Coordinates of C-alpha atoms and ligand atoms in Angstrom, one line a residue:
X1 CA 135.2 32.2 106.4
X2 CA 136.8 35.5 105.8
X3 CA 135.9 37.9 103.0
X4 CA 139.5 38.4 101.9
X5 CA 139.8 39.8 98.4
X6 CA 136.0 39.5 97.9
X7 CA 135.4 42.3 100.4
X8 CA 134.1 45.7 99.3
X9 CA 134.1 45.1 95.6
X10 CA 134.4 48.1 93.3
X11 CA 131.0 49.0 91.8
X12 CA 130.9 48.0 88.1
X13 CA 127.3 46.6 88.4
X14 CA 128.6 43.0 88.1
X15 CA 130.1 41.5 91.2
X16 CA 131.7 38.6 89.3
X17 CA 133.4 41.0 86.9
X18 CA 134.6 43.2 89.8
X19 CA 136.3 40.3 91.5
X20 CA 137.7 39.1 88.1
X21 CA 139.2 42.5 87.4
X22 CA 140.5 43.0 91.0
X23 CA 142.4 39.6 90.8
X24 CA 143.6 40.3 87.3
X25 CA 145.3 43.6 88.4
X26 CA 146.7 42.3 91.7
X27 CA 148.2 39.4 89.9
X28 CA 150.5 41.9 88.2
X29 CA 152.3 41.9 91.5
X30 CA 153.1 38.2 91.1
X31 CA 150.7 36.8 93.7
X32 CA 149.4 33.2 93.4
X33 CA 145.8 32.2 93.7
X34 CA 146.7 30.5 97.0
X35 CA 148.0 33.8 98.4
X36 CA 145.0 35.7 97.2
X37 CA 142.5 33.2 98.8
X38 CA 144.0 33.9 102.3
X39 CA 142.4 36.2 104.9
X40 CA 143.9 39.6 104.4
X41 CA 145.6 41.8 107.1
X42 CA 146.0 45.4 106.0
X43 CA 149.1 47.1 107.4
X44 CA 149.4 50.9 107.4
X45 CA 152.7 52.5 106.3
X46 CA 153.4 55.8 108.0
X47 CA 157.0 55.9 107.0
X48 CA 158.0 59.4 105.8
X49 CA 161.3 61.2 105.4
X50 CA 159.6 64.0 107.3
X51 CA 159.0 61.7 110.3
X52 CA 162.1 60.5 112.1
X53 CA 160.0 59.2 115.0
X54 CA 158.7 56.6 112.5
X55 CA 162.2 55.7 111.1
X56 CA 161.8 52.0 112.1
X57 CA 158.4 51.6 110.4
X58 CA 159.8 49.7 107.4
X59 CA 161.4 47.1 109.8
X60 CA 158.3 46.9 111.9
X61 CA 156.3 46.3 108.7
X62 CA 158.6 43.5 107.7
X63 CA 158.3 41.8 111.1
X64 CA 154.5 42.2 111.2
X65 CA 154.2 40.7 107.6
X66 CA 156.3 37.8 108.8
X67 CA 154.0 37.2 111.7
X68 CA 150.9 37.4 109.4
X69 CA 152.3 35.0 106.9
X70 CA 153.6 32.5 109.5
X71 CA 150.0 32.3 110.6
X72 CA 148.6 31.6 107.1
X73 CA 147.2 35.0 106.2
X74 CA 148.2 37.5 103.6
X75 CA 149.5 41.0 104.5
X76 CA 148.8 44.0 102.3
X77 CA 150.7 47.2 103.2
X78 CA 149.1 50.5 102.3
X79 CA 150.3 54.1 102.8
X80 CA 148.5 56.7 104.9
X81 CA 149.3 60.2 106.0
X82 CA 152.2 60.5 108.5
X83 CA 152.4 63.4 110.9
X84 CA 155.6 64.4 112.7
X85 CA 155.3 66.9 115.5
X86 CA 158.1 69.3 114.5
X87 CA 157.3 69.1 110.7
X88 CA 153.6 69.9 110.8
X89 CA 152.4 73.5 110.1
X90 CA 150.6 75.1 111.7
X91 CA 150.5 72.3 114.3
X92 CA 150.1 68.5 114.2
X93 CA 146.8 68.7 116.0
X94 CA 145.4 70.6 113.0
X95 CA 146.0 67.4 110.9
X96 CA 145.0 64.7 113.4
X97 CA 141.4 64.5 112.2
X98 CA 142.5 64.5 108.6
X99 CA 144.7 61.5 109.3
X100 CA 141.8 59.8 111.2
X101 CA 139.4 60.4 108.3
X102 CA 141.9 59.2 105.7
X103 CA 142.9 56.1 107.7
X104 CA 139.3 55.2 108.3
X105 CA 138.3 55.5 104.7
X106 CA 141.2 53.5 103.4
X107 CA 140.4 50.7 105.9
X108 CA 136.8 50.7 104.6
X109 CA 137.7 51.2 100.9
X110 CA 140.2 48.3 100.6
X111 CA 139.6 44.6 101.2
X112 CA 141.0 43.5 104.5
X113 CA 139.7 41.2 107.4
X114 CA 141.9 42.9 110.0
X115 CA 144.2 45.8 110.1
X116 CA 147.5 46.6 111.8
X117 CA 148.1 50.3 112.4
X118 CA 151.7 51.4 113.1
X119 CA 152.1 54.8 114.6
X120 CA 153.7 56.7 117.4
X121 CA 154.5 60.3 116.9
X122 CA 152.0 62.2 119.0
X123 CA 148.9 62.6 116.9
X124 CA 149.3 59.4 114.8
X125 CA 148.2 56.8 117.4
X126 CA 145.1 58.8 118.4
X127 CA 144.2 59.4 114.7
X128 CA 144.6 55.7 113.9
X129 CA 142.6 54.5 116.9
X130 CA 139.8 57.0 116.2
X131 CA 139.8 55.5 112.6
X132 CA 139.8 51.9 113.9
X133 CA 136.9 52.6 116.3
X134 CA 134.8 54.1 113.5
X135 CA 135.7 51.4 111.0
X136 CA 135.3 48.7 113.7
X137 CA 137.4 46.2 111.9
X138 CA 139.6 43.9 114.1
X139 CA 142.6 46.1 114.8
X140 CA 146.1 45.6 116.2
X141 CA 148.1 48.7 117.2
X142 CA 151.9 48.6 117.0
X143 CA 153.5 51.7 118.5
X144 CA 156.9 52.4 117.0
X145 CA 158.5 52.6 120.4
X146 CA 160.5 55.3 122.2
X147 CA 164.0 56.4 121.3
X148 CA 166.9 55.4 123.5
X149 CA 168.4 58.1 125.8
X150 CA 171.1 60.5 124.9
X151 CA 174.1 61.6 127.0
X152 CA 175.8 65.0 127.5
X153 CA 178.6 65.8 129.9
X154 CA 177.7 62.8 132.0
X155 CA 174.1 63.7 132.1
X156 CA 171.3 61.5 130.6
X157 CA 169.3 63.5 128.1
X158 CA 165.9 63.0 126.5
X159 CA 163.7 64.5 123.9
X160 CA 162.0 66.7 124.6
X161 CA 161.8 67.6 128.3
X162 CA 165.6 68.3 128.2
X163 CA 165.2 70.2 124.9
X164 CA 163.0 72.7 126.8
X165 CA 165.1 72.7 130.0
X166 CA 168.3 73.3 128.2
X167 CA 166.8 75.8 125.8
X168 CA 165.5 77.7 128.9
X169 CA 169.1 77.7 130.2
X170 CA 170.3 79.0 126.9
X171 CA 167.7 81.8 126.9
X172 CA 168.8 82.6 130.5
X173 CA 172.4 82.9 129.3
X174 CA 173.5 79.9 131.5
X175 CA 174.9 77.9 128.5
X176 CA 176.5 79.3 125.3
X177 CA 176.0 78.8 121.5
X178 CA 178.6 76.0 121.3
X179 CA 177.0 74.0 124.0
X180 CA 173.5 74.3 122.8
X181 CA 174.7 73.1 119.4
X182 CA 176.3 70.1 121.0
X183 CA 173.2 69.3 122.9
X184 CA 171.2 69.6 119.7
X185 CA 173.0 66.6 118.3
X186 CA 172.5 64.5 121.4
X187 CA 168.8 64.9 122.3
X188 CA 167.4 62.4 119.8
X189 CA 170.1 59.7 119.4
X190 CA 167.9 57.1 117.6
X191 CA 164.7 56.8 115.7
X192 CA 161.5 56.4 117.7
X193 CA 159.3 58.6 119.7
X194 CA 160.2 61.0 122.5
X195 CA 161.5 58.9 125.3
X196 CA 160.0 60.9 128.2
X197 CA 156.3 60.6 129.2
X198 CA 155.2 63.0 126.5
X199 CA 152.2 62.5 124.3
X200 CA 153.6 59.7 122.2
X201 CA 154.6 57.6 125.3
X202 CA 151.3 58.5 127.0
X203 CA 149.2 57.3 124.0
X204 CA 151.3 54.1 123.7
X205 CA 150.7 53.3 127.4
X206 CA 147.0 54.2 127.0
X207 CA 146.7 51.9 124.0
X208 CA 148.2 49.0 125.9
X209 CA 145.8 49.7 128.8
X210 CA 142.9 49.8 126.4
X211 CA 143.9 46.3 125.3
X212 CA 144.5 47.3 121.7
X213 CA 148.2 46.4 121.5
X214 CA 150.3 43.6 122.9
X215 CA 151.8 43.6 126.4
X216 CA 155.0 45.7 126.7
X217 CA 154.5 47.2 123.2
X218 CA 154.3 50.7 124.6
X219 CA 157.7 50.7 126.1
X220 CA 160.1 48.5 124.1
X221 CA 162.8 51.0 122.7
X222 CA 162.4 51.6 118.9
X223 CA 165.7 50.2 117.8
X224 CA 165.7 47.0 120.1
X225 CA 165.4 43.6 118.6
X226 CA 162.5 42.9 121.0
X227 CA 160.5 45.7 119.1
X228 CA 160.5 43.6 116.0
X229 CA 159.7 40.3 117.7
X230 CA 156.7 42.1 119.3
X231 CA 155.7 43.3 115.8
X232 CA 156.0 39.7 114.5
X233 CA 153.8 38.5 117.4
X234 CA 151.4 41.4 116.5
X235 CA 151.2 40.0 113.0
X236 CA 150.3 36.6 114.3
X237 CA 147.5 38.1 116.5
X238 CA 146.2 40.1 113.6
X239 CA 146.0 37.0 111.4
X240 CA 144.1 35.1 114.1
X241 CA 141.7 38.1 114.4
X242 CA 141.2 38.2 110.6
X243 CA 140.3 34.5 110.7
X244 CA 138.0 34.8 113.7
X245 CA 136.6 38.2 112.5
X246 CA 137.2 39.6 115.9
X247 CA 137.5 40.8 118.5
X248 CA 136.6 44.2 117.0
X249 CA 137.4 47.5 118.7
X250 CA 133.7 47.7 119.8
X251 CA 134.2 44.5 121.8
X252 CA 137.4 45.6 123.4
X253 CA 136.6 49.2 124.2
X254 CA 134.1 48.8 127.1
X255 CA 133.5 51.4 129.9
X256 CA 136.0 49.3 131.9
X257 CA 138.7 49.7 129.2
X258 CA 138.2 53.4 129.1
X259 CA 138.3 53.6 132.9
X260 CA 141.6 51.6 132.9
X261 CA 143.0 53.9 130.3
X262 CA 142.2 57.0 132.4
X263 CA 143.7 55.3 135.5
X264 CA 146.9 54.6 133.6
X265 CA 146.9 58.2 132.3
X266 CA 146.8 59.5 135.8
X267 CA 149.3 56.9 137.2
X268 CA 152.0 57.6 134.5
X269 CA 151.8 61.4 135.0
X270 CA 150.7 61.4 131.4
X271 CA 150.4 64.2 128.9
X272 CA 147.4 66.6 129.0
X273 CA 147.0 65.8 125.3
X274 CA 146.2 62.2 126.3
X275 CA 142.9 63.4 127.8
X276 CA 141.9 65.2 124.6
X277 CA 142.8 62.2 122.5
X278 CA 141.0 59.7 124.8
X279 CA 137.9 61.9 124.7
X280 CA 138.0 61.9 120.9
X281 CA 138.5 58.1 120.8
X282 CA 135.6 57.6 123.2
X283 CA 133.5 60.0 121.1
X284 CA 133.8 57.5 118.2
X285 CA 132.3 54.8 120.5
X286 CA 129.1 54.6 122.5
X287 CA 131.1 55.7 125.6
X288 CA 132.2 59.1 126.9
X289 CA 135.0 60.6 129.0
X290 CA 133.5 62.7 131.8
X291 CA 136.0 65.4 132.9
X292 CA 134.7 65.5 136.4
X293 CA 134.8 61.8 136.8
X294 CA 138.3 61.8 135.4
X295 CA 139.3 64.4 138.0
X296 CA 137.7 62.3 140.8
X297 CA 139.6 59.3 139.6
X298 CA 142.8 61.4 139.8
X299 CA 142.2 61.9 143.5
X300 CA 142.3 58.1 144.1
X301 CA 145.1 57.2 141.6
X302 CA 148.7 58.0 142.6
X303 CA 151.5 58.8 140.1
X304 CA 153.6 55.6 140.2
X305 CA 155.8 56.0 137.2
X306 CA 159.0 58.0 137.8
X307 CA 159.5 59.5 134.3
X308 CA 160.3 63.0 133.1
X309 CA 158.7 65.5 133.0
X310 CA 157.0 64.5 136.3
X311 CA 160.0 62.4 137.6
X312 CA 163.5 61.3 136.7
X313 CA 163.7 58.4 134.4
X314 CA 163.0 57.7 130.7
X315 CA 160.9 55.2 128.8
X316 CA 163.6 52.5 128.5
X317 CA 163.9 52.5 132.3
X318 CA 160.1 52.1 132.5
X319 CA 160.4 49.2 130.1
X320 CA 163.2 47.4 131.9
X321 CA 161.3 47.8 135.2
X322 CA 158.4 45.8 133.8
X323 CA 156.4 48.3 131.7
X324 CA 152.7 48.8 131.7
X325 CA 151.9 45.2 133.0
X326 CA 154.0 45.9 136.1
X327 CA 152.4 49.3 136.5
X328 CA 148.9 47.7 136.3
X329 CA 149.9 45.1 138.8
X330 CA 150.9 47.8 141.2
X331 CA 147.7 49.7 140.7
X332 CA 145.8 46.5 141.8
X333 CA 142.1 47.0 142.3
X334 CA 142.2 50.4 140.6
X335 CA 142.4 48.4 137.3
X336 CA 139.5 46.2 136.1
X337 CA 141.6 43.1 135.3
X338 CA 138.7 41.4 133.7
X339 CA 139.0 43.7 130.7
X340 CA 139.8 41.8 127.5
X341 CA 142.6 42.5 125.0
X342 CA 143.2 41.8 121.3
X343 CA 144.9 38.5 122.0
X344 CA 141.9 37.2 123.8
X345 CA 143.7 37.4 127.1
X346 CA 142.4 39.4 130.0
X347 CA 144.5 42.0 131.8
X348 CA 144.5 39.6 134.7
X349 CA 146.4 37.0 132.7
X350 CA 148.8 39.7 131.4
X351 CA 149.4 41.3 134.8
X352 CA 150.1 37.8 136.3
X353 CA 153.1 37.5 134.1
X354 CA 154.4 41.0 134.9
X355 CA 158.1 40.9 135.6
X356 CA 159.4 41.5 139.1
X357 CA 162.7 43.4 138.7
X358 CA 164.7 43.6 141.9
X359 CA 165.9 47.1 142.8
X360 CA 164.1 48.9 140.0
X361 CA 162.8 52.4 140.9
X362 CA 161.0 53.5 137.8
X363 CA 157.7 52.0 138.8
X364 CA 156.9 52.8 142.4
X365 CA 154.9 50.7 144.8
X366 CA 151.4 52.0 145.8
X367 CA 152.6 53.0 149.2
X368 CA 155.6 54.9 147.9
X369 CA 154.1 57.0 145.0
X370 CA 155.8 59.9 143.2
X371 CA 152.6 61.9 144.0
X372 CA 149.7 60.8 146.1
X373 CA 147.3 62.1 143.5
X374 CA 147.1 61.6 139.8
X375 CA 149.1 63.7 137.3
X376 CA 146.2 65.7 135.8
X377 CA 143.6 67.9 137.5
X378 CA 140.5 69.4 135.9
X379 CA 139.7 73.0 136.9
X380 CA 136.5 75.0 136.6
X381 CA 135.6 78.6 137.4
X382 CA 134.3 81.7 135.7
X383 CA 137.4 81.6 133.4
X384 CA 136.7 78.0 132.3
X385 CA 133.0 77.2 132.5
X386 CA 133.5 73.9 130.5
X387 CA 136.8 73.1 132.1
X388 CA 140.6 73.5 131.9
X389 CA 143.4 71.1 132.7
X390 CA 146.7 71.3 134.6
X391 CA 149.4 68.7 134.9
X392 CA 149.9 69.2 138.6
X393 CA 152.6 66.5 138.8
X394 CA 154.9 68.7 136.6
X395 CA 154.0 72.0 138.3
X396 CA 155.7 74.0 141.1
X397 CA 154.0 73.1 144.4
X398 CA 154.3 76.7 145.6
X399 CA 152.4 78.0 142.6
X400 CA 149.4 75.6 142.8
X401 CA 147.6 78.2 145.0
X402 CA 148.4 81.6 143.5
X403 CA 146.8 84.9 142.8
X404 CA 148.5 87.3 140.4
X405 CA 148.0 90.1 137.9
X406 CA 147.2 89.2 134.3
X407 CA 149.7 90.0 131.6
X408 CA 147.8 89.3 128.4
X409 CA 149.0 88.2 125.0
X410 CA 146.4 88.4 122.2
X411 CA 147.7 85.5 120.1
X412 CA 150.8 83.3 119.6
X413 CA 152.2 85.9 117.3
X414 CA 151.7 88.7 119.8
X415 CA 153.3 86.6 122.5
X416 CA 156.3 85.8 120.3
X417 CA 156.8 89.4 119.4
X418 CA 156.5 90.8 123.0
X419 CA 157.4 88.2 125.6
X420 CA 161.2 89.1 125.5
X421 CA 160.7 92.8 125.1
X422 CA 162.6 94.5 127.9
X423 CA 159.8 97.0 128.1
X424 CA 157.2 94.4 128.9
X425 CA 155.9 95.1 132.4
X426 CA 156.0 91.8 134.1
X427 CA 157.0 90.3 137.5
X428 CA 157.5 86.7 138.6
X429 CA 154.2 86.9 140.5
X430 CA 152.1 87.8 137.4
X431 CA 150.0 85.4 135.5
X432 CA 150.9 85.1 131.8
X433 CA 147.7 84.8 129.7
X434 CA 147.6 83.6 126.1
X435 CA 144.4 83.6 124.1
X436 CA 143.2 82.9 120.6
X437 CA 145.3 79.7 120.7
X438 CA 142.5 77.2 120.9
X439 CA 141.1 74.7 118.4
X440 CA 139.6 77.5 116.2
X441 CA 141.7 80.3 117.3
X442 CA 145.2 79.5 116.2
X443 CA 144.0 77.2 114.5
X444 CA 144.6 73.7 115.7
X445 CA 145.3 74.5 119.3
X446 CA 149.0 74.6 119.0
X447 CA 151.4 73.5 121.8
X448 CA 152.0 77.1 122.7
X449 CA 150.6 76.8 126.3
X450 CA 154.2 76.5 127.5
X451 CA 154.7 80.2 127.4
X452 CA 158.4 81.0 127.8
X453 CA 159.4 82.8 130.9
X454 CA 160.1 86.4 129.7
X455 CA 163.8 86.8 129.2
X456 CA 164.2 89.6 131.7
X457 CA 162.8 87.2 134.4
X458 CA 164.6 84.1 133.1
X459 CA 167.9 85.9 133.4
X460 CA 167.0 86.8 137.0
X461 CA 166.6 83.1 137.8
X462 CA 162.8 82.7 137.5
X463 CA 162.1 79.1 136.5
X464 CA 158.3 78.9 136.6
X465 CA 155.3 81.2 136.6
X466 CA 151.6 80.6 136.4
X467 CA 150.6 80.5 132.7
X468 CA 147.1 80.1 131.4
X469 CA 145.7 79.6 127.9
X470 CA 143.3 77.9 125.6
X471 CA 146.2 76.2 123.9
X472 CA 147.7 72.7 124.5
X473 CA 151.2 71.9 125.8
X474 CA 153.6 69.3 124.8
X475 CA 153.5 66.3 127.1
X476 CA 157.2 66.7 127.5
X477 CA 156.9 70.2 129.0
X478 CA 156.6 71.2 132.7
X479 CA 155.6 74.1 134.8
X480 CA 152.5 75.6 136.5
X481 CA 150.5 75.8 133.3
X482 CA 146.7 75.8 132.9
X483 CA 145.7 74.5 129.5
X484 CA 142.6 73.8 127.3
X485 CA 140.5 76.6 128.8
X486 CA 137.1 75.9 127.4
X487 CA 135.3 77.4 125.7
X488 CA 138.3 79.0 123.9
X489 CA 138.5 82.7 123.5
X490 CA 137.9 82.6 119.7
X491 CA 134.5 80.8 120.5
X492 CA 133.6 83.6 122.9
X493 CA 134.9 82.0 126.0
X494 CA 135.6 84.2 129.0
X495 CA 139.4 84.2 128.3
X496 CA 138.5 86.8 125.7
X497 CA 137.4 89.2 128.5
X498 CA 140.7 89.3 130.5
X499 CA 142.5 92.6 130.5
X500 CA 146.0 93.5 131.6
X501 CA 146.1 94.1 135.3
X502 CA 143.0 91.9 136.2
X503 CA 143.6 89.6 139.0
X504 CA 143.5 85.8 138.4
X505 CA 143.3 83.2 141.1
X506 CA 144.5 79.6 140.7
X507 CA 143.6 77.1 143.4
X508 CA 144.4 73.6 142.2
X509 CA 143.4 71.9 145.5
X510 CA 139.9 73.5 145.1
X511 CA 140.0 72.8 141.3
X512 CA 139.3 76.5 140.6
X513 CA 140.5 79.1 138.1
X514 CA 138.8 82.5 138.6
X515 CA 139.0 85.9 137.0
X516 CA 138.5 88.3 139.9
X517 CA 136.4 90.8 138.1
X518 CA 132.7 91.3 139.0
X519 CA 130.0 89.8 136.8
X520 CA 128.5 93.2 135.7
X521 CA 131.9 94.4 134.4
X522 CA 132.4 91.0 132.6
X523 CA 128.9 91.4 131.0
X524 CA 129.9 94.9 129.7
X525 CA 133.1 93.5 128.2
X526 CA 131.3 90.6 126.6
X527 CA 128.8 92.9 125.0
X528 CA 131.7 94.9 123.5
X529 CA 133.3 91.8 121.8
X530 CA 133.4 91.9 118.1
X531 CA 131.8 88.9 116.3
X532 CA 134.5 86.6 114.9
X533 CA 133.2 85.8 111.5
X534 CA 135.0 83.4 109.2
X535 CA 138.8 84.0 109.4
X536 CA 140.8 84.5 106.3
X537 CA 142.7 81.2 106.7
X538 CA 139.4 79.3 106.7
X539 CA 138.1 80.3 103.3
X540 CA 138.6 77.0 101.4
X541 CA 139.5 73.3 101.6
X542 CA 140.4 71.4 104.7
X543 CA 140.8 74.7 106.6
X544 CA 137.2 75.6 105.9
X545 CA 136.0 72.2 107.1
X546 CA 138.2 72.5 110.2
X547 CA 137.0 75.9 111.2
X548 CA 133.3 75.0 110.6
X549 CA 133.2 71.7 112.4
X550 CA 136.0 71.5 115.1
X551 CA 134.7 70.7 118.6
X552 CA 136.2 72.2 121.8
X553 CA 138.8 70.4 124.0
X554 CA 136.2 69.0 126.4
X555 CA 134.8 67.1 123.4
X556 CA 138.1 65.9 122.1
X557 CA 138.6 68.4 119.3
X558 CA 137.0 65.9 116.8
X559 CA 135.0 67.2 113.9
X560 CA 131.3 67.4 115.0
X561 CA 130.2 65.1 112.1
X562 CA 132.8 62.4 112.9
X563 CA 131.6 61.3 116.3
X564 CA 129.7 58.0 116.5
X565 CA 126.3 59.6 116.0
X566 CA 127.4 62.1 113.5
X567 CA 126.2 65.6 113.8
X568 CA 122.9 64.7 115.3
Ligands
FES1 FE1 157.6 62.5 117.5 FE2 158.1 63.5 120.0 S1 158.5 64.4 118.1 S2 157.2 61.7 119.4

């Protein structure tokens, strides 16, 4: 027996009247009693004119509704916040927790026996899964799917690794105004999420590895017919879950599921953001992501997926090579194949059906990896007492051990104002340092960690430098870039103590990031720091809540009161 329309009645002090009134109003939409007696599957609608990545959401909704109805349940579509990466001020991460709170509360507030969440653009899947874990209602995730690739002068192009690569060429004077305009029209040739292994693709793959979405749903291109058949099948699964009242996220998200997700994150050369989001999702559950254990896992797990920015291909190639099931088949015993998924199948059953595609080279065999170690490494040292992250698979090998002089930018604004100043004293061997760009500092930990190479150096042919910050970086970006330095400088972390000319040592093999200044001098600098107080932007509303309760990167940047056990 499901609760259907009887669930969560509005409080009028008379349950019978509450149901009578609810039915009276919903009948205004033309529903029959038969329809209203069915189990209900809620479906989130994150379509927005501001979110081109979600441009196929109306068609996905139609297909999912079809699947729900073919299985004898009733779909109810409801709107939630939609967040598009390039349309979110100051940064999408600032809004992720708002979307998670809003989605959770609408799942709780409205009558439904299961829910389908449809998302994709970077912060949306994490927000929806955080919500689903907290609400713990049977949940099916449908990623919107990646864009198809673009083409320019015979070259395959993709958002947004190639956006950054070609913009860097433009800054260096290697391509002109007309060409960059032409490229602008070719980087995103369809709706869907960025088709490299950026944060959106990373989160879709992690979702599949967690067992929260159907096999292959991470990789089917957004415009393909298969995407909508998968949505229809997702609707059927959601209807079955509504009738069976399970499995709930708490039954799917076991320690094995989280370990599988971390293994896949390493093996795909996934986005550094994926680690923050997975940590936040785990924080809503009884389980935790341990950064050091994640790093140890990375030493065992090779990068097998050859996608930009760590490799060469794009998401549609990964899909046609067999997608996440084939990847998990290659990973073998590194994956716990007994983990269950929403359909009731184990990963073992899913992996057994993985397609063998002759000649494909997007998913490598275990003995021919792209990199012998996982994509992400966790660093510690006197600059990052609670950790920092580097995507070593997308870094320059020769810079992974490097000591250089600090060139410090106080904030994103300061960096923007000075990085191209011809008077800036900087060489290719220096270490660019950006601070006050963490969760509280900027606020929202913007994707500013991909500091541009100063124009004077870019024009001289410099393609990469060591760059460090308490910011994040887009999963589509590349370079020798240390991110998520924790605690952040605005929370009194040691990044606040760095001065121009200090020496900084990066040693990725040893997992160290050190400020080569003696402890007594650092104590002196720390004592001279001004207390931060409440910044002007945080005076009221959501900004106030954000500033007062945002956690650091090692805790997933969730709000302190939103984790499973609340503030206590
Ligand atoms: Fe939406 Fe990249 S901008 S996924």
